[in-house]
């Protein structure tokens, strides 16, 4: 006769975590230990506490995880309330990360969520190394790129250039727009990283300035004229703030005038906001679907209780319902998840010279770089306190700063100039000091 | 605060009309475990009119591990009550109520209960109840959607007699430009513009619509009335366009070359639309819906004034152009669209009169929207679940069972039915309780085999792996799976209520193992 298990909060999860299975991951080791380890040791970071982040926190808290952290720099707005279900009208203006963490802890006892109300760039790399898995609920390509580079920076390669498994920092990433979305699993060194498949996110199309200035044809052209040209002409010196209602109203009024002048219909306040802020429509259901897929994959990576998504799921509910799994492949020359860009240096090169060199490097194009070595700050551009503390290193030879180790990995964080666009970025550098390794010496001599 | 500000991000998707439809809708949820609670959460956030939660169970410790809508203080209390009060917190504009009763009891004894709702969301029901409820809702003309989470699988299935969509809002749809079949005003406008104009600024601001209308006309004249059709001819046509460029930076010509496929497109209506106007419902009588009355008017239009075409949509995409040309072109398209609309409107009013209805019973705005979307109309019909279960298409079933992409999904489809048979016969789902797993596995296997035999699939079996997994699942309702299934169910409900976008067809089978989920069409 079958027995009823004693009442447990883990009633449903236990079936999957405690019982052996046939279609599971290679490392699956079912049992109470696995469940307890997930609760005790697994640490998950949720990046973003918006539409996806709120769902992710709830889903993870109810998927056997007890140690969660969440990072988000935004405050709650009224327009969040149609989907960011952890927030109430009276929360408007409060930091998202803090309210989201508090709400989930109130409802799911035993879960601990640490909120971080700051920019992702404000945390040093060590902060990110602390987590077993990073779950991304973001709406910008730049932020994804940054976290991806951070996670990939932990990846080390062995002497045969094979990625070392214990240095892999898995990520799950979700994104939605209206009725569509994607969920993916990134295991640096195994699956493609975000940068390997950056072409999946085509750059946003901008209107040519001459169209805005000379031949506007639709309402969006009139709005962008007011926003990008007229504002600077009339209110020069004053920065446009999309969150300032007076600024938005001004742009709207100017756009209306321009539209009337050219006989163009369709300028509304709502459209003005949409164009200027590049608003992406968002609904609760799609966020729920995509986050759930991400949370399920997070649990699979942590427990191997089932096979994993390999490696990219798209969802489209516009016309019927379509889901598709695509197995993308790694770009073996990827600057971000590959073994790192090799830089050969003389032992005499100072840190300052090294930083200057990075700016002119044809592949890297990284300016104003801060440099870390195994978590140690060699030079930090900011904040001022750290800058002052590390400034004296600039004139020291890098070789000495790296404890005279002939070959090692460094991390550079700075501004990356790509296609005339600047963004924060992190690059992994393999530094090789010339004249230290005996073989290199002989080669040099022979070749010269 | 403007009352609609909080809905801003969704109003950009379904507009005021879609929102108004949601706010009028009343939704009934059967069973408020995580699958049901998550479905309803997404609908409450979106601002549906009212919700009624039906569940007879009390909150147990296990519920705290998979349902966000209950907490420690809910233990021992009515689950429906606890879930209802949390959902109310999310949106005070929604009227939320609960009924502490098992759905099974209502289905068996109070069939008229369901007729008061716009949509019934039935979660975690076993086959017998699904079949009964389906008949009740079909009879009462209430939209029904089933959602079920079961371990790493689950299903979503819509059951509605007929769902017609005017605003299907497809992502990619060919612009309605009539480049190879211009009406007199468009032709006249194009003729008045000289492609050989000397001024280079004027030359590079001729809209591509004009370029293509003129070039298509030229081609037709020199090719005995035929459009470019072979690959070679299409290439040649593009070469002709290229030859007209007088500078490398003429974006209008580049756009014309890129858009030349719009010239090659066949005239007349699509096969999908053909099917709709040929549908027997297009033979209207006093009981016909507004949609079919308008289809009847459309059918007449196509056969008469339209000359084989639908009413013109009336909008044009953005294109390189002087403002003046563009605005004038827009007016020409709008005028034709408006004229076509008036013809359809008149025909619709005449038809209404003929079938004994008030000629003005269909609002002007509805007819206008119908005309604009005439090429994108959708009709979705769902057969009764009972018919699918009793008489599935054997050919489809066999195809799925032997297709690698579908075999896991169809395996789960069979096993989801088999576990219900087991539950009916042995009072518990296979693997629901610890111990006796081997016995449960062999029971599930023989049940699945006999089910396949009953369906006529003799000799075909499911893999041992899948059967073992199904037993391992033991009817567990994992939160992440429930949130996924609930997310899909809520999205489909929104499409049904707003009558926008296209709801899914067939039975959606979730495959949480590798996410290769599938839609199965089995009847």
Coordinates of C-alpha atoms in Angstrom, one line a residue, chain A residues 2-5 7-9 11-13 15-16 19-24 28 55 58-59 62 78-79 81-83 85-86 88-89 104 107-109 178-180 214-218 221 262-263 270 273-274 279-286 288-289 292-293 296-297 300 305-307 309 313 315-321 323 325, chain B residues 1 5-6 8-10 12-14 38 41-42 45 60-72 86 89-90 152 169-171 205 318-323 326-327 431-435 437 465-466 468-469 471-474 476-480 483-484 487-488 490-491 495 501-504 508 512-515 517 519:
Chain A
X2 CA 1.4 3.4 -0.9
X3 CA 2.1 5.8 1.9
X4 CA 1.2 9.4 2.1
X5 CA 4.3 11.4 2.8
X7 CA 3.1 17.1 5.3
X8 CA 5.9 19.2 3.9
X9 CA 6.1 22.6 2.1
X11 CA 5.5 18.3 -1.2
X12 CA 5.5 18.9 -5.0
X13 CA 9.2 19.6 -5.5
X15 CA 8.8 14.3 -6.2
X16 CA 11.2 15.7 -8.7
X19 CA 13.1 10.4 -6.9
X20 CA 15.5 9.0 -9.5
X21 CA 14.6 9.8 -13.1
X22 CA 15.4 8.8 -16.6
X23 CA 15.4 12.0 -18.5
X24 CA 17.7 14.0 -16.2
X28 CA 21.6 14.4 -11.0
X55 CA 8.3 37.1 -11.4
X58 CA 8.6 34.7 -6.8
X59 CA 9.4 31.7 -9.0
X62 CA 9.0 28.7 -4.7
X78 CA 2.7 53.9 -11.8
X79 CA 3.1 52.4 -15.3
X81 CA 1.6 48.3 -11.8
X82 CA 0.0 46.4 -14.7
X83 CA 2.6 43.7 -14.4
X85 CA 2.8 42.4 -9.2
X86 CA 4.9 42.9 -6.1
X88 CA 1.3 48.6 -5.0
X89 CA 0.2 52.2 -5.7
X104 CA 8.5 38.0 -1.4
X107 CA 4.9 35.7 1.6
X108 CA 7.4 32.9 1.4
X109 CA 8.7 32.1 4.8
X178 CA 4.3 42.5 -26.1
X179 CA 3.1 39.0 -26.8
X180 CA 6.6 37.8 -27.6
X214 CA 13.7 68.7 -43.9
X215 CA 11.1 66.0 -44.9
X216 CA 9.1 64.9 -42.0
X217 CA 6.4 62.4 -43.1
X218 CA 4.8 61.0 -39.9
X221 CA 9.4 62.4 -37.3
X262 CA 3.4 70.0 -42.6
X263 CA -0.2 68.7 -42.5
X270 CA 1.0 59.0 -25.5
X273 CA 6.2 59.5 -24.6
X274 CA 6.5 56.2 -26.6
X279 CA 8.7 52.5 -24.6
X280 CA 8.4 48.8 -25.2
X281 CA 4.9 47.6 -24.6
X282 CA 4.7 45.0 -21.8
X283 CA 2.1 42.7 -20.3
X284 CA 1.9 40.4 -17.3
X285 CA 1.3 37.2 -19.1
X286 CA 4.3 37.2 -21.3
X288 CA 5.1 35.3 -16.4
X289 CA 5.8 32.8 -19.2
X292 CA 8.9 30.8 -15.5
X293 CA 11.0 29.2 -18.2
X296 CA 12.8 26.3 -14.3
X297 CA 16.1 26.3 -16.1
X300 CA 17.7 22.5 -13.6
X305 CA 16.7 17.2 -12.0
X306 CA 15.9 17.3 -15.7
X307 CA 17.6 18.0 -19.0
X309 CA 17.1 23.9 -22.5
X313 CA 13.7 29.4 -26.6
X315 CA 7.8 32.4 -27.7
X316 CA 5.3 34.2 -29.9
X317 CA 1.7 34.5 -29.0
X318 CA 0.7 37.1 -31.7
X319 CA -0.8 34.7 -34.2
X320 CA -1.7 31.5 -32.4
X321 CA 1.1 30.2 -30.2
X323 CA 7.5 28.2 -29.4
X325 CA 14.1 25.9 -29.5
Chain B
X1 CA -3.1 60.2 -11.5
X5 CA -1.8 55.5 -16.4
X6 CA -1.2 52.1 -14.8
X8 CA -0.3 52.5 -20.3
X9 CA 2.1 49.7 -21.3
X10 CA -0.8 47.3 -22.3
X12 CA -0.2 50.4 -26.3
X13 CA -0.9 46.8 -27.3
X14 CA -4.7 46.4 -27.3
X38 CA -1.1 32.4 -11.6
X41 CA -3.0 37.0 -11.3
X42 CA -2.1 38.0 -14.8
X45 CA -3.2 42.9 -13.1
X60 CA -2.3 22.7 3.4
X61 CA 1.4 23.0 4.2
X62 CA 2.3 21.7 0.7
X63 CA 0.4 24.6 -0.8
X64 CA 2.8 27.0 0.8
X65 CA 5.6 25.6 -1.3
X66 CA 4.0 26.1 -4.7
X67 CA 1.4 28.9 -4.4
X68 CA 2.4 32.5 -3.9
X69 CA -1.2 33.5 -3.2
X70 CA -1.3 31.7 0.2
X71 CA 1.0 32.1 3.2
X72 CA 1.5 30.7 6.7
X86 CA -4.5 38.3 -2.2
X89 CA -4.8 43.4 -3.3
X90 CA -3.3 43.5 -6.7
X152 CA 7.2 18.8 -16.1
X169 CA -2.7 42.4 -35.8
X170 CA -0.2 40.1 -37.4
X171 CA 3.5 41.1 -37.1
X205 CA 12.4 62.4 -53.1
X318 CA 7.0 55.4 -44.2
X319 CA 9.2 55.9 -47.2
X320 CA 11.8 58.4 -48.5
X321 CA 9.8 61.2 -50.0
X322 CA 9.3 64.9 -49.9
X323 CA 6.7 65.8 -47.2
X326 CA 4.1 61.8 -49.0
X327 CA 1.1 63.6 -47.5
X431 CA 3.4 8.0 -8.3
X432 CA 1.3 10.4 -6.3
X433 CA 2.4 8.7 -3.1
X434 CA 5.8 7.3 -2.2
X435 CA 6.2 3.6 -2.3
X437 CA 6.4 3.0 -7.7
X465 CA 11.7 6.6 -20.1
X466 CA 8.7 8.8 -20.6
X468 CA 8.9 6.4 -15.8
X469 CA 9.1 10.2 -15.8
X471 CA 5.2 8.3 -12.6
X472 CA 8.0 10.3 -11.0
X473 CA 6.0 13.5 -11.6
X474 CA 3.3 12.0 -9.4
X476 CA 3.2 17.3 -8.7
X477 CA 2.3 20.9 -9.5
X478 CA 5.6 22.8 -9.6
X479 CA 5.4 26.5 -9.3
X480 CA 7.5 27.3 -12.3
X483 CA 3.5 29.9 -13.8
X484 CA 4.3 29.0 -17.4
X487 CA 0.9 32.6 -18.3
X488 CA -0.1 31.0 -21.5
X490 CA -4.0 34.1 -19.3
X491 CA -2.6 35.3 -22.6
X495 CA -6.9 37.3 -26.9
X501 CA -4.7 38.8 -32.1
X502 CA -5.2 35.1 -32.9
X503 CA -5.8 32.5 -30.1
X504 CA -4.0 29.2 -30.3
X508 CA -0.8 22.8 -26.5
X512 CA 9.4 21.0 -19.6
X513 CA 12.2 18.6 -20.2
X514 CA 13.8 20.4 -23.2
X515 CA 11.1 23.0 -23.9
X517 CA 6.5 21.9 -26.6
X519 CA 0.5 22.2 -30.6

